[in-house]
Amino acid sequence: MSENNGNNTSLRLKTGLAEMLKGGVIMDVMSVEQAEVAEKAGATAVMALERVPAIIRAEGGVSRMANPKLIRQIMATVSIPVMAKCRIGHFAEAQILQELGVDYIDESEVLTPADEEHHVDKHAFKTPFVCGARNLGEALRRIAEGAAMIRTKGEAGTGDVVHAVKHMRQIVKEMRQLTVMSEEELFAAAKNHQAPYELVRIVAKAGKLPVPNFSAGGIATPADASLMMQLGAEAVFVGSGIFMKGGATPLDLSLKVEREEAESRARAIVIATTHYDDAKVLAEVSEQMTGAMKGLAVGAIAEKDLLQTRGW
Amino acid sequence: MKIGVLALQGDFDAHRRRLEELGAEVVLVRKPEQFDEIDGLVIPGGESSTFLKLLGDETFRKLSAFAHTKPTFGTCAGAIMLAKEVENPHQQGLNAIDITIRRNAYGRQIDSIIVEAATALGGDPLEMVFIRAPRIEKVGEGVEVLAQRGDDPVLVRKGTVMAATFHPELSADMRVHAEFLKLVKNGTKY
């Protein structure tokens, strides 16, 4: 038995886990109890964090990596993969998350950036990374840095899907445009996208990203999940949509009625993601779901308060 | 020859591509009635706890009946689904092949690994991609071990059922899927 651990092997293992997450829902959780609800509802993975984006948005302040104790507790509780977020460019937080053994690191614009110019060199890690993107150039820059999964940024913590749609449509459109370009046009495209030519060429040939392409940022209902899957997402992240009421108030899982509300939302979005192209099933699960996050229209948020513009 | 790939969640598309490369007609199975139109079934990698949630009673019954009578191949989470006993945590298995399997037994993603080892399928060593893999802890009587990682069985077969704890759909080597298609074509080996 021989072991092969070259660079290419590392990327195959990293994208390999993303392959396993396809067609599923990754849910933000802030406690062991929420993680249990997520797993029971059929989540493929959980994202462990101290404050979901809706709370970060409402409370402000500096948002950092979650406390390792909370992450460990969640890892010890669920059998599905556990992800956690580090700040953009904060490779020390990433090193800590790798040491904890989390299954994926999200270098996320939802947390306060730690570096105004550089992202983490993700090739230096054995733990795979997911990064957000608003367009193809941003996606390819992250892939060049070693990201093994891309997700749309959308506008986290709003429950408004409009920018997840915008970013997915943008990425899909720009990929499609590459597929019909001539060789010399691809050089110019690489310049315009500010992305490495080799990656531009790979996308032009394949018509898709060389790593899985998921969606995040404002997905709050079964219909939202279906919409993103129909637009080309291969799986969805649901942040504040499952466990939040309005503003900075989460559902209280110690109350039966609020626990059931969280469970019904989680279950409905899981089923909707699998049967995203079956309107009959979508109607059924939408009907069974009780309540939804109140939400915040992205159009009403001042430019300076957007999270999606973080990252370069 | 129509092969179904259970497409509730996971890397079903990687299996679809591989089976199509080998000339099979592939149906992505999400509904109970689709089990009636296929000759063989692949249960892909993914999260087995998610599969169980998404199956629902009717589809679970159909899947179970199929796996007990017709050629079925499971990889990773799919192998967990087919097992007689599932540990860590205990969960429902289809009991289609007499193996005891332990989820995430080799560790977390950081312990995921690609290894090469000899196989009873013949030819060169087989590349095996393990992602948060389960371990087959026990095989029952008559279960044939086709490949091992160290002392652990990782590719097993009995009657019309095959199970792998690794992901042949993520390797360029087509032998494992070709072997399954042979099983579908010829029926049981025994």
Short mmCIF file of C-alpha atoms in Angstrom, two decimals:
data_model
loop_
_atom_site.label_atom_id
_atom_site.label_comp_id
_atom_site.label_asym_id
_atom_site.label_seq_id
_atom_site.Cartn_x
_atom_site.Cartn_y
_atom_site.Cartn_z
CA MET A 1 0.00 0.00 0.00
CA SER A 2 1.58 3.27 -1.03
CA GLU A 3 0.47 6.74 -0.03
CA ASN A 4 0.46 9.67 -2.38
CA ASN A 5 0.32 13.13 -0.86
CA GLY A 6 1.38 15.55 -3.57
CA ASN A 7 -0.26 18.93 -4.11
CA ASN A 8 -2.74 17.65 -6.61
CA THR A 9 -3.76 14.97 -4.13
CA SER A 10 -4.43 17.64 -1.55
CA LEU A 11 -6.78 19.56 -3.86
CA ARG A 12 -8.59 16.36 -4.86
CA LEU A 13 -9.27 15.54 -1.21
CA LYS A 14 -10.39 19.10 -0.50
CA THR A 15 -12.81 19.29 -3.43
CA GLY A 16 -13.76 15.67 -2.69
CA LEU A 17 -15.51 16.67 0.53
CA ALA A 18 -17.29 19.50 -1.33
CA GLU A 19 -18.52 16.87 -3.83
CA MET A 20 -20.08 14.98 -0.93
CA LEU A 21 -21.91 18.12 0.22
CA LYS A 22 -23.60 18.71 -3.15
CA GLY A 23 -27.37 18.86 -3.22
CA GLY A 24 -27.39 19.57 0.50
CA VAL A 25 -27.88 22.36 3.01
CA ILE A 26 -25.13 23.71 5.27
CA MET A 27 -26.64 25.46 8.28
CA ASP A 28 -25.22 28.18 10.55
CA VAL A 29 -25.45 27.16 14.22
CA MET A 30 -24.56 29.05 17.38
CA SER A 31 -25.03 26.29 19.96
CA VAL A 32 -24.97 22.54 20.47
CA GLU A 33 -28.80 22.54 20.56
CA GLN A 34 -29.02 24.27 17.18
CA ALA A 35 -26.47 21.84 15.74
CA GLU A 36 -28.64 18.94 16.89
CA VAL A 37 -31.73 20.45 15.25
CA ALA A 38 -29.77 20.98 12.02
CA GLU A 39 -28.43 17.41 11.91
CA LYS A 40 -31.84 15.95 12.74
CA ALA A 41 -33.42 17.94 9.93
CA GLY A 42 -30.94 16.50 7.40
CA ALA A 43 -28.27 19.21 7.12
CA THR A 44 -25.15 17.91 5.34
CA ALA A 45 -22.90 20.09 7.50
CA VAL A 46 -23.05 22.84 10.08
CA MET A 47 -21.15 26.13 10.29
CA ALA A 48 -20.22 26.78 13.92
CA LEU A 49 -20.21 30.45 14.90
CA GLU A 50 -20.94 32.65 17.87
CA ARG A 51 -23.20 35.12 16.12
CA VAL A 52 -25.08 34.50 12.88
CA PRO A 53 -24.85 37.35 10.35
CA ALA A 54 -28.25 38.81 11.33
CA ILE A 55 -26.99 39.33 14.88
CA ILE A 56 -23.62 40.67 13.72
CA ARG A 57 -25.50 43.15 11.55
CA ALA A 58 -27.79 44.23 14.40
CA GLU A 59 -25.14 44.42 17.12
CA GLY A 60 -22.11 45.68 15.20
CA GLY A 61 -18.64 45.54 16.76
CA VAL A 62 -15.74 43.39 15.60
CA SER A 63 -16.67 39.86 14.59
CA ARG A 64 -14.04 37.19 15.01
CA MET A 65 -13.56 33.44 14.79
CA ALA A 66 -15.83 31.56 17.22
CA ASN A 67 -14.46 30.38 20.55
CA PRO A 68 -12.70 27.02 20.04
CA LYS A 69 -14.63 25.61 22.99
CA LEU A 70 -17.94 26.10 21.20
CA ILE A 71 -16.52 24.62 17.99
CA ARG A 72 -15.20 21.57 19.85
CA GLN A 73 -18.54 21.05 21.60
CA ILE A 74 -20.37 21.12 18.28
CA MET A 75 -17.81 18.77 16.69
CA ALA A 76 -18.33 16.35 19.56
CA THR A 77 -22.11 16.48 19.17
CA VAL A 78 -22.84 15.91 15.47
CA SER A 79 -21.66 13.21 13.08
CA ILE A 80 -21.81 15.47 10.00
CA PRO A 81 -18.95 17.77 8.90
CA VAL A 82 -18.38 20.93 10.94
CA MET A 83 -17.19 24.15 9.31
CA ALA A 84 -16.05 27.36 10.97
CA LYS A 85 -15.25 30.89 9.82
CA CYS A 86 -12.02 32.85 9.99
CA ARG A 87 -11.61 36.53 9.18
CA ILE A 88 -10.38 37.46 5.69
CA GLY A 89 -6.58 37.29 5.74
CA HIS A 90 -6.43 36.03 9.33
CA PHE A 91 -4.20 33.02 8.78
CA ALA A 92 -3.61 32.61 12.52
CA GLU A 93 -7.34 32.03 13.10
CA ALA A 94 -7.21 29.56 10.21
CA GLN A 95 -4.27 27.75 11.81
CA ILE A 96 -6.26 27.42 15.02
CA LEU A 97 -9.30 26.09 13.16
CA GLN A 98 -7.12 23.54 11.36
CA GLU A 99 -5.64 22.49 14.70
CA LEU A 100 -9.16 21.96 16.06
CA GLY A 101 -9.82 19.64 13.13
CA VAL A 102 -12.77 21.45 11.57
CA ASP A 103 -13.70 19.93 8.22
CA TYR A 104 -13.90 23.19 6.21
CA ILE A 105 -12.78 26.76 6.89
CA ASP A 106 -14.86 29.64 5.52
CA GLU A 107 -12.67 32.68 4.98
CA SER A 108 -15.65 34.91 5.35
CA GLU A 109 -16.66 38.51 4.67
CA VAL A 110 -19.27 38.07 7.41
CA LEU A 111 -16.50 38.49 9.99
CA THR A 112 -14.52 41.73 10.23
CA PRO A 113 -11.57 41.53 7.77
CA ALA A 114 -8.11 41.23 9.30
CA ASP A 115 -6.18 42.24 6.19
CA GLU A 116 -7.17 44.95 3.71
CA GLU A 117 -5.10 43.56 0.88
CA HIS A 118 -4.35 39.86 1.27
CA HIS A 119 -6.45 36.77 1.66
CA VAL A 120 -5.14 33.65 3.41
CA ASP A 121 -2.70 31.51 1.38
CA LYS A 122 -4.99 28.49 1.43
CA HIS A 123 -2.46 26.20 -0.28
CA ALA A 124 -0.53 26.24 3.00
CA PHE A 125 -3.34 24.34 4.75
CA LYS A 126 -4.46 20.74 4.71
CA THR A 127 -7.97 21.76 5.78
CA PRO A 128 -10.06 22.86 2.77
CA PHE A 129 -11.36 26.42 2.41
CA VAL A 130 -14.56 27.91 1.02
CA CYS A 131 -14.61 31.56 -0.02
CA GLY A 132 -17.30 33.97 -1.16
CA ALA A 133 -17.41 35.62 -4.58
CA ARG A 134 -19.57 38.17 -6.37
CA ASN A 135 -18.24 37.55 -9.84
CA LEU A 136 -16.04 35.18 -11.81
CA GLY A 137 -12.83 37.15 -11.32
CA GLU A 138 -13.22 37.09 -7.56
CA ALA A 139 -14.01 33.36 -7.64
CA LEU A 140 -10.90 32.60 -9.71
CA ARG A 141 -8.66 34.73 -7.51
CA ARG A 142 -9.84 32.74 -4.49
CA ILE A 143 -9.30 29.45 -6.35
CA ALA A 144 -5.79 30.59 -7.29
CA GLU A 145 -5.15 31.14 -3.56
CA GLY A 146 -6.26 27.55 -2.90
CA ALA A 147 -10.01 27.70 -2.19
CA ALA A 148 -11.61 24.29 -2.81
CA MET A 149 -15.17 25.58 -2.89
CA ILE A 150 -16.76 28.86 -3.96
CA ARG A 151 -20.04 30.27 -2.69
CA THR A 152 -21.88 33.38 -3.72
CA LYS A 153 -21.59 36.14 -1.15
CA GLY A 154 -25.12 37.44 -1.44
CA GLU A 155 -25.85 39.76 1.47
CA ALA A 156 -25.58 37.71 4.64
CA GLY A 157 -27.96 38.13 7.54
CA THR A 158 -30.74 39.83 5.58
CA GLY A 159 -33.06 37.01 4.55
CA ASP A 160 -33.16 38.83 1.20
CA VAL A 161 -32.02 36.54 -1.60
CA VAL A 162 -31.61 39.28 -4.22
CA HIS A 163 -27.83 39.52 -4.14
CA ALA A 164 -27.24 35.78 -4.00
CA VAL A 165 -29.22 35.75 -7.24
CA LYS A 166 -27.23 38.66 -8.64
CA HIS A 167 -23.88 37.03 -7.85
CA MET A 168 -24.86 33.59 -9.14
CA ARG A 169 -26.23 35.05 -12.37
CA GLN A 170 -23.08 37.12 -12.78
CA ILE A 171 -20.74 34.14 -12.29
CA VAL A 172 -22.77 31.87 -14.57
CA LYS A 173 -23.01 34.55 -17.28
CA GLU A 174 -19.29 35.29 -17.19
CA MET A 175 -18.46 31.59 -17.43
CA ARG A 176 -20.79 31.19 -20.40
CA GLN A 177 -19.15 34.14 -22.15
CA LEU A 178 -15.72 32.52 -21.81
CA THR A 179 -16.88 29.34 -23.52
CA VAL A 180 -17.43 31.13 -26.85
CA MET A 181 -14.26 33.21 -26.84
CA SER A 182 -11.31 32.74 -29.17
CA GLU A 183 -7.80 32.09 -27.81
CA GLU A 184 -6.72 35.73 -28.05
CA GLU A 185 -9.94 36.91 -26.43
CA LEU A 186 -9.20 34.70 -23.43
CA PHE A 187 -5.97 36.60 -22.72
CA ALA A 188 -7.94 39.85 -22.64
CA ALA A 189 -10.66 38.21 -20.53
CA ALA A 190 -8.07 37.13 -17.95
CA LYS A 191 -6.88 40.74 -17.75
CA ASN A 192 -10.43 42.09 -17.41
CA HIS A 193 -11.41 39.55 -14.74
CA GLN A 194 -8.10 40.15 -12.94
CA ALA A 195 -7.75 36.40 -12.76
CA PRO A 196 -4.96 33.95 -13.70
CA TYR A 197 -5.04 33.07 -17.40
CA GLU A 198 -4.65 29.32 -16.69
CA LEU A 199 -7.84 29.29 -14.63
CA VAL A 200 -9.70 31.41 -17.19
CA ARG A 201 -8.73 28.84 -19.81
CA ILE A 202 -9.93 25.93 -17.67
CA VAL A 203 -13.33 27.61 -17.20
CA ALA A 204 -13.56 28.45 -20.92
CA LYS A 205 -13.05 24.77 -21.74
CA ALA A 206 -15.26 23.24 -19.04
CA GLY A 207 -17.96 25.91 -18.84
CA LYS A 208 -17.83 25.70 -15.08
CA LEU A 209 -15.55 26.38 -12.14
CA PRO A 210 -12.82 23.81 -11.38
CA VAL A 211 -14.24 23.54 -7.82
CA PRO A 212 -17.84 23.15 -6.59
CA ASN A 213 -19.98 26.29 -6.74
CA PHE A 214 -22.43 26.75 -3.86
CA SER A 215 -24.72 29.58 -2.88
CA ALA A 216 -25.02 31.67 0.29
CA GLY A 217 -26.25 35.04 1.46
CA GLY A 218 -29.90 35.72 2.23
CA ILE A 219 -31.45 32.29 1.53
CA ALA A 220 -34.38 32.02 3.96
CA THR A 221 -37.15 29.89 2.45
CA PRO A 222 -37.59 26.61 0.51
CA ALA A 223 -38.38 28.68 -2.59
CA ASP A 224 -35.13 30.64 -2.15
CA ALA A 225 -33.17 27.37 -2.00
CA SER A 226 -34.92 26.10 -5.13
CA LEU A 227 -34.25 29.39 -6.93
CA MET A 228 -30.52 29.23 -6.25
CA MET A 229 -30.31 25.55 -7.27
CA GLN A 230 -32.17 26.28 -10.51
CA LEU A 231 -29.77 29.15 -11.21
CA GLY A 232 -26.82 26.75 -10.99
CA ALA A 233 -25.86 26.43 -7.33
CA GLU A 234 -24.71 22.92 -6.42
CA ALA A 235 -25.70 23.26 -2.74
CA VAL A 236 -26.84 26.03 -0.39
CA PHE A 237 -25.73 27.62 2.85
CA VAL A 238 -28.48 28.89 5.12
CA GLY A 239 -27.26 31.34 7.73
CA SER A 240 -29.74 33.31 9.74
CA GLY A 241 -32.81 31.89 8.00
CA ILE A 242 -33.39 28.89 10.23
CA PHE A 243 -32.83 29.98 13.80
CA MET A 244 -33.64 33.72 13.70
CA LYS A 245 -36.90 35.55 14.34
CA GLY A 246 -36.27 39.23 13.61
CA GLY A 247 -33.46 41.65 14.34
CA ALA A 248 -30.95 40.05 16.70
CA THR A 249 -33.40 37.60 18.34
CA PRO A 250 -32.99 33.88 17.73
CA LEU A 251 -35.80 31.37 18.22
CA ASP A 252 -35.79 30.02 21.78
CA LEU A 253 -35.28 26.26 21.43
CA SER A 254 -36.35 25.66 25.03
CA LEU A 255 -39.88 26.69 24.00
CA LYS A 256 -41.71 23.88 22.21
CA VAL A 257 -43.43 26.10 19.66
CA GLU A 258 -40.24 27.97 18.70
CA ARG A 259 -38.22 24.74 18.54
CA GLU A 260 -40.79 23.27 16.19
CA GLU A 261 -40.64 26.38 14.06
CA ALA A 262 -36.85 26.02 13.68
CA GLU A 263 -37.22 22.31 12.93
CA SER A 264 -39.90 22.93 10.31
CA ARG A 265 -37.82 25.60 8.56
CA ALA A 266 -34.71 23.41 8.53
CA ARG A 267 -36.57 20.35 7.25
CA ALA A 268 -38.44 22.30 4.57
CA ILE A 269 -35.26 23.85 3.16
CA VAL A 270 -33.47 20.46 3.11
CA ILE A 271 -36.30 18.84 1.15
CA ALA A 272 -36.59 21.84 -1.17
CA THR A 273 -32.87 21.67 -2.03
CA THR A 274 -33.14 18.01 -3.08
CA HIS A 275 -36.40 18.45 -5.01
CA TYR A 276 -35.53 21.93 -6.27
CA ASP A 277 -37.06 21.34 -9.69
CA ASP A 278 -40.31 19.76 -8.48
CA ALA A 279 -42.84 22.54 -7.84
CA LYS A 280 -45.34 20.10 -6.33
CA VAL A 281 -42.94 19.11 -3.57
CA LEU A 282 -41.90 22.74 -3.10
CA ALA A 283 -45.53 23.78 -2.61
CA GLU A 284 -46.01 21.01 -0.03
CA VAL A 285 -42.94 21.83 2.03
CA SER A 286 -43.57 25.58 1.84
CA GLU A 287 -47.03 24.96 3.24
CA GLN A 288 -45.69 22.80 6.08
CA MET A 289 -43.15 25.41 7.14
CA THR A 290 -44.15 27.67 10.01
CA GLY A 291 -42.85 31.23 10.15
CA ALA A 292 -39.83 32.72 8.42
CA MET A 293 -37.12 35.10 9.37
CA LYS A 294 -38.45 38.67 9.27
CA GLY A 295 -35.55 39.89 7.19
CA LEU A 296 -34.14 43.14 5.97
CA ALA A 297 -34.37 44.37 2.38
CA VAL A 298 -30.90 44.72 0.88
CA GLY A 299 -31.96 47.85 -1.02
CA ALA A 300 -32.49 49.66 2.27
CA ILE A 301 -28.95 49.00 3.52
CA ALA A 302 -26.38 51.78 3.10
CA GLU A 303 -23.44 50.90 0.84
CA LYS A 304 -20.97 51.21 3.74
CA ASP A 305 -22.93 48.62 5.76
CA LEU A 306 -22.81 45.91 3.11
CA LEU A 307 -20.77 42.81 4.04
CA GLN A 308 -20.30 41.62 0.46
CA THR A 309 -17.89 44.42 -0.47
CA ARG A 310 -15.32 43.02 1.97
CA GLY A 311 -12.65 40.94 0.23
CA TRP A 312 -10.56 41.89 -2.77
CA MET B 1 -29.12 -1.42 -19.33
CA LYS B 2 -30.58 1.33 -17.15
CA ILE B 3 -28.72 2.24 -13.98
CA GLY B 4 -30.29 4.40 -11.32
CA VAL B 5 -28.20 6.69 -9.15
CA LEU B 6 -29.87 7.73 -5.91
CA ALA B 7 -29.80 11.52 -6.25
CA LEU B 8 -31.17 12.85 -2.98
CA GLN B 9 -27.84 14.41 -2.04
CA GLY B 10 -24.13 13.79 -2.49
CA ASP B 11 -21.78 13.14 -5.41
CA PHE B 12 -24.39 11.43 -7.57
CA ASP B 13 -23.28 13.42 -10.60
CA ALA B 14 -19.75 11.98 -10.44
CA HIS B 15 -21.30 8.47 -10.56
CA ARG B 16 -23.58 9.48 -13.43
CA ARG B 17 -20.61 10.69 -15.49
CA ARG B 18 -18.61 7.52 -14.81
CA LEU B 19 -21.49 5.17 -15.64
CA GLU B 20 -22.21 7.08 -18.86
CA GLU B 21 -18.53 6.85 -19.83
CA LEU B 22 -18.93 3.09 -19.51
CA GLY B 23 -21.95 3.13 -21.81
CA ALA B 24 -24.78 2.80 -19.29
CA GLU B 25 -28.01 4.74 -19.49
CA VAL B 26 -28.39 6.63 -16.21
CA VAL B 27 -31.49 7.75 -14.33
CA LEU B 28 -31.21 10.08 -11.33
CA VAL B 29 -33.55 8.53 -8.77
CA ARG B 30 -35.48 10.82 -6.41
CA LYS B 31 -38.98 9.27 -6.45
CA PRO B 32 -40.23 5.85 -5.32
CA GLU B 33 -41.74 4.93 -8.70
CA GLN B 34 -38.36 5.33 -10.42
CA PHE B 35 -37.08 2.09 -8.82
CA ASP B 36 -39.39 0.19 -11.17
CA GLU B 37 -37.59 1.33 -14.32
CA ILE B 38 -33.97 0.51 -13.42
CA ASP B 39 -31.82 -2.64 -13.63
CA GLY B 40 -29.20 -1.63 -11.07
CA LEU B 41 -28.72 1.08 -8.47
CA VAL B 42 -25.79 3.13 -7.21
CA ILE B 43 -26.02 4.84 -3.81
CA PRO B 44 -23.42 7.64 -3.90
CA GLY B 45 -21.24 9.33 -1.32
CA GLY B 46 -22.73 12.13 0.75
CA GLU B 47 -24.13 12.22 4.25
CA SER B 48 -25.97 9.03 5.19
CA SER B 49 -27.92 10.81 7.94
CA THR B 50 -29.21 13.24 5.30
CA PHE B 51 -30.16 10.37 2.96
CA LEU B 52 -32.22 8.75 5.72
CA LYS B 53 -34.10 12.01 6.39
CA LEU B 54 -34.80 12.59 2.72
CA LEU B 55 -35.91 9.06 1.87
CA GLY B 56 -39.24 9.08 3.67
CA ASP B 57 -41.13 5.84 4.41
CA GLU B 58 -42.28 4.95 0.92
CA THR B 59 -38.96 5.55 -0.83
CA PHE B 60 -37.12 3.73 1.97
CA ARG B 61 -39.33 0.65 1.46
CA LYS B 62 -38.77 0.74 -2.30
CA LEU B 63 -35.04 1.18 -1.87
CA SER B 64 -34.87 -1.66 0.62
CA ALA B 65 -36.83 -4.02 -1.62
CA PHE B 66 -34.59 -3.12 -4.56
CA ALA B 67 -31.31 -3.55 -2.68
CA HIS B 68 -32.39 -6.99 -1.42
CA THR B 69 -33.25 -8.32 -4.87
CA LYS B 70 -31.37 -6.40 -7.57
CA PRO B 71 -27.78 -5.28 -8.20
CA THR B 72 -26.90 -2.40 -5.90
CA PHE B 73 -23.58 -0.65 -5.30
CA GLY B 74 -22.90 1.82 -2.51
CA THR B 75 -19.85 4.05 -2.00
CA CYS B 76 -18.96 5.60 1.38
CA ALA B 77 -22.35 6.90 2.63
CA GLY B 78 -23.88 4.41 0.18
CA ALA B 79 -21.96 1.56 1.81
CA ILE B 80 -23.25 2.74 5.20
CA MET B 81 -26.81 2.62 3.86
CA LEU B 82 -26.38 -0.99 2.64
CA ALA B 83 -24.83 -2.32 5.86
CA LYS B 84 -26.43 -4.67 8.34
CA GLU B 85 -25.14 -2.74 11.37
CA VAL B 86 -24.14 0.92 11.56
CA GLU B 87 -22.17 2.39 14.45
CA ASN B 88 -21.06 5.87 15.59
CA PRO B 89 -23.85 6.72 15.97
CA HIS B 90 -26.12 3.74 15.57
CA GLN B 91 -28.50 4.29 12.65
CA GLN B 92 -30.81 2.31 10.42
CA GLY B 93 -29.16 0.15 7.73
CA LEU B 94 -30.82 -1.61 4.80
CA ASN B 95 -29.20 -4.91 5.80
CA ALA B 96 -28.53 -5.68 2.13
CA ILE B 97 -25.01 -6.94 2.82
CA ASP B 98 -23.72 -8.58 5.98
CA ILE B 99 -21.19 -5.99 7.14
CA THR B 100 -20.82 -3.90 10.28
CA ILE B 101 -19.66 -0.40 9.45
CA ARG B 102 -18.48 2.48 11.62
CA ARG B 103 -19.02 6.06 10.45
CA ASN B 104 -16.06 8.49 10.32
CA ALA B 105 -13.86 5.76 11.79
CA TYR B 106 -10.63 7.03 10.18
CA GLY B 107 -11.11 10.56 11.54
CA ARG B 108 -12.22 13.90 10.15
CA GLN B 109 -11.50 15.64 6.81
CA ILE B 110 -7.90 16.31 7.84
CA ASP B 111 -7.43 12.51 7.87
CA SER B 112 -8.89 12.02 4.40
CA ILE B 113 -6.35 10.31 2.18
CA ILE B 114 -5.65 8.73 -1.20
CA VAL B 115 -3.99 5.30 -1.09
CA GLU B 116 -3.13 2.62 -3.62
CA ALA B 117 -3.48 -1.07 -2.91
CA ALA B 118 -3.78 -4.39 -4.71
CA THR B 119 -7.23 -5.57 -5.69
CA ALA B 120 -8.81 -8.90 -6.45
CA LEU B 121 -10.28 -7.22 -9.54
CA GLY B 122 -6.85 -7.82 -11.11
CA GLY B 123 -4.37 -5.55 -12.84
CA ASP B 124 -2.50 -2.61 -11.35
CA PRO B 125 -2.97 -1.43 -7.77
CA LEU B 126 -6.24 0.41 -7.31
CA GLU B 127 -6.29 4.10 -6.36
CA MET B 128 -8.71 4.65 -3.50
CA VAL B 129 -9.95 8.09 -2.40
CA PHE B 130 -11.12 8.10 1.22
CA ILE B 131 -13.10 11.15 2.37
CA ARG B 132 -14.16 11.12 6.05
CA ALA B 133 -14.51 7.42 5.37
CA PRO B 134 -16.35 4.76 7.33
CA ARG B 135 -14.58 1.52 8.30
CA ILE B 136 -15.93 -1.97 7.72
CA GLU B 137 -15.46 -3.53 11.15
CA LYS B 138 -16.87 -6.97 10.45
CA VAL B 139 -17.83 -8.97 7.39
CA GLY B 140 -20.28 -11.85 7.57
CA GLU B 141 -19.97 -15.27 6.00
CA GLY B 142 -19.68 -15.37 2.24
CA VAL B 143 -18.80 -11.70 1.88
CA GLU B 144 -15.93 -11.46 -0.59
CA VAL B 145 -13.23 -8.86 0.12
CA LEU B 146 -12.00 -7.34 -3.16
CA ALA B 147 -9.62 -4.74 -1.72
CA GLN B 148 -8.14 -3.76 1.63
CA ARG B 149 -6.60 -0.71 3.28
CA GLY B 150 -4.12 -2.28 5.64
CA ASP B 151 -6.17 -4.97 7.35
CA ASP B 152 -9.52 -3.30 6.74
CA PRO B 153 -11.82 -4.50 3.96
CA VAL B 154 -12.71 -1.50 1.76
CA LEU B 155 -14.36 -3.12 -1.27
CA VAL B 156 -16.72 -6.02 -0.64
CA ARG B 157 -19.26 -8.05 -2.56
CA LYS B 158 -21.88 -10.63 -1.86
CA GLY B 159 -24.54 -11.82 -4.26
CA THR B 160 -25.79 -8.78 -6.13
CA VAL B 161 -24.52 -6.19 -3.68
CA MET B 162 -21.21 -4.31 -3.75
CA ALA B 163 -19.97 -1.77 -1.23
CA ALA B 164 -16.88 0.47 -1.13
CA THR B 165 -15.81 2.70 1.73
CA PHE B 166 -13.81 4.82 -0.76
CA HIS B 167 -14.87 6.80 -3.86
CA PRO B 168 -14.05 5.09 -7.17
CA GLU B 169 -16.18 7.80 -8.81
CA LEU B 170 -13.46 10.33 -7.90
CA SER B 171 -10.63 8.34 -9.54
CA ALA B 172 -9.83 7.97 -13.22
CA ASP B 173 -9.72 4.16 -12.82
CA MET B 174 -12.98 2.67 -14.11
CA ARG B 175 -12.53 -0.93 -12.93
CA VAL B 176 -14.84 -0.80 -9.93
CA HIS B 177 -17.79 0.64 -11.86
CA ALA B 178 -17.08 -1.74 -14.75
CA GLU B 179 -17.24 -4.63 -12.27
CA PHE B 180 -20.60 -3.42 -11.02
CA LEU B 181 -21.98 -3.14 -14.56
CA LYS B 182 -20.81 -6.72 -15.15
CA LEU B 183 -22.80 -7.73 -12.08
CA VAL B 184 -25.88 -5.97 -13.44
CA LYS B 185 -25.45 -7.67 -16.80
CA ASN B 186 -24.76 -11.20 -15.55
CA GLY B 187 -26.73 -11.17 -12.32
CA THR B 188 -25.18 -12.67 -9.22
CA LYS B 189 -21.71 -14.15 -9.45
CA TYR B 190 -22.74 -17.08 -7.25
#
